[in-house]
Amino acid sequence: MRTGYAWRYLPVGFPPWQTVYSHFQRWNRRGVTERILTELREQVRLAHDRHSAAPAGDHRFPVGAGRGHRAS
């Protein structure tokens, strides 16, 4: 979302990009996308046998992959 996802380059078989983007905007306003990310983090934690209440940290950038940083 923040990187300016190229909505016009959706795979063949998807509805028109405007339709998909409209759904995304609506879900994002209602908090659906954040709930999906929260649930996925929970499933990953459980799959790796970690306690479900462990802090998730900032899910936007992997460690060392923030803006302006290069992976070594």
Coordinates of C-alpha atoms in Angstrom, one line a residue:
M1 CA 0.0 0.0 0.0
R2 CA 2.7 2.5 0.9
T3 CA 5.0 1.6 -1.9
G4 CA 2.4 2.5 -4.6
Y5 CA 1.4 -1.1 -5.5
A6 CA 0.9 -1.3 -9.2
W7 CA -2.8 -2.1 -9.2
R8 CA -2.9 -2.1 -13.0
Y9 CA -0.6 -5.2 -13.1
L10 CA -2.9 -7.7 -11.3
P11 CA -2.7 -11.2 -12.7
V12 CA -5.0 -12.4 -15.5
G13 CA -8.3 -13.6 -14.2
F14 CA -8.7 -10.9 -11.6
P15 CA -11.5 -8.3 -11.9
P16 CA -10.6 -4.9 -13.3
W17 CA -7.9 -3.2 -11.1
Q18 CA -10.4 -0.4 -10.1
T19 CA -12.7 -3.0 -8.6
V20 CA -10.0 -4.8 -6.7
Y21 CA -8.6 -1.5 -5.4
S22 CA -12.1 -0.4 -4.3
H23 CA -12.5 -3.5 -2.3
F24 CA -9.0 -3.1 -0.8
Q25 CA -9.8 0.5 0.3
R26 CA -13.0 -0.5 1.9
W27 CA -11.4 -3.4 3.8
N28 CA -8.5 -1.2 4.9
R29 CA -10.9 1.5 6.2
R30 CA -12.8 -1.2 8.2
G31 CA -9.6 -2.7 9.7
V32 CA -9.9 -5.9 7.8
T33 CA -6.4 -5.9 6.4
E34 CA -4.9 -5.3 9.8
R35 CA -6.9 -8.2 11.3
I36 CA -5.7 -10.4 8.5
L37 CA -2.1 -9.5 9.3
T38 CA -2.7 -10.1 13.0
E39 CA -4.2 -13.5 12.3
L40 CA -1.3 -14.5 10.0
R41 CA 1.3 -13.4 12.6
E42 CA -0.5 -15.5 15.1
Q43 CA -0.5 -18.6 12.8
V44 CA 3.2 -18.1 12.1
R45 CA 4.0 -17.9 15.8
L46 CA 2.1 -21.0 16.5
A47 CA 3.7 -22.9 13.6
H48 CA 7.1 -22.0 15.1
D49 CA 5.9 -23.1 18.5
R50 CA 6.2 -19.6 20.0
H51 CA 3.9 -18.2 22.7
S52 CA 1.0 -16.5 21.1
A53 CA 1.3 -13.4 23.3
A54 CA 4.9 -12.7 22.2
P55 CA 5.3 -9.1 21.0
A56 CA 5.0 -8.9 17.2
G57 CA 7.2 -5.9 16.7
D58 CA 6.9 -3.7 13.7
H59 CA 5.6 -6.0 10.9
R60 CA 6.2 -3.4 8.2
F61 CA 9.9 -4.0 7.7
P62 CA 12.1 -7.0 8.5
V63 CA 15.1 -6.3 10.7
G64 CA 17.7 -4.4 8.8
A65 CA 15.4 -3.8 5.8
G66 CA 14.1 -0.4 6.8
R67 CA 14.1 2.5 4.4
G68 CA 17.6 3.6 3.4
H69 CA 19.2 0.5 4.7
R70 CA 21.0 -2.1 2.6
A71 CA 21.1 -5.7 3.5
S72 CA 24.7 -6.8 4.1

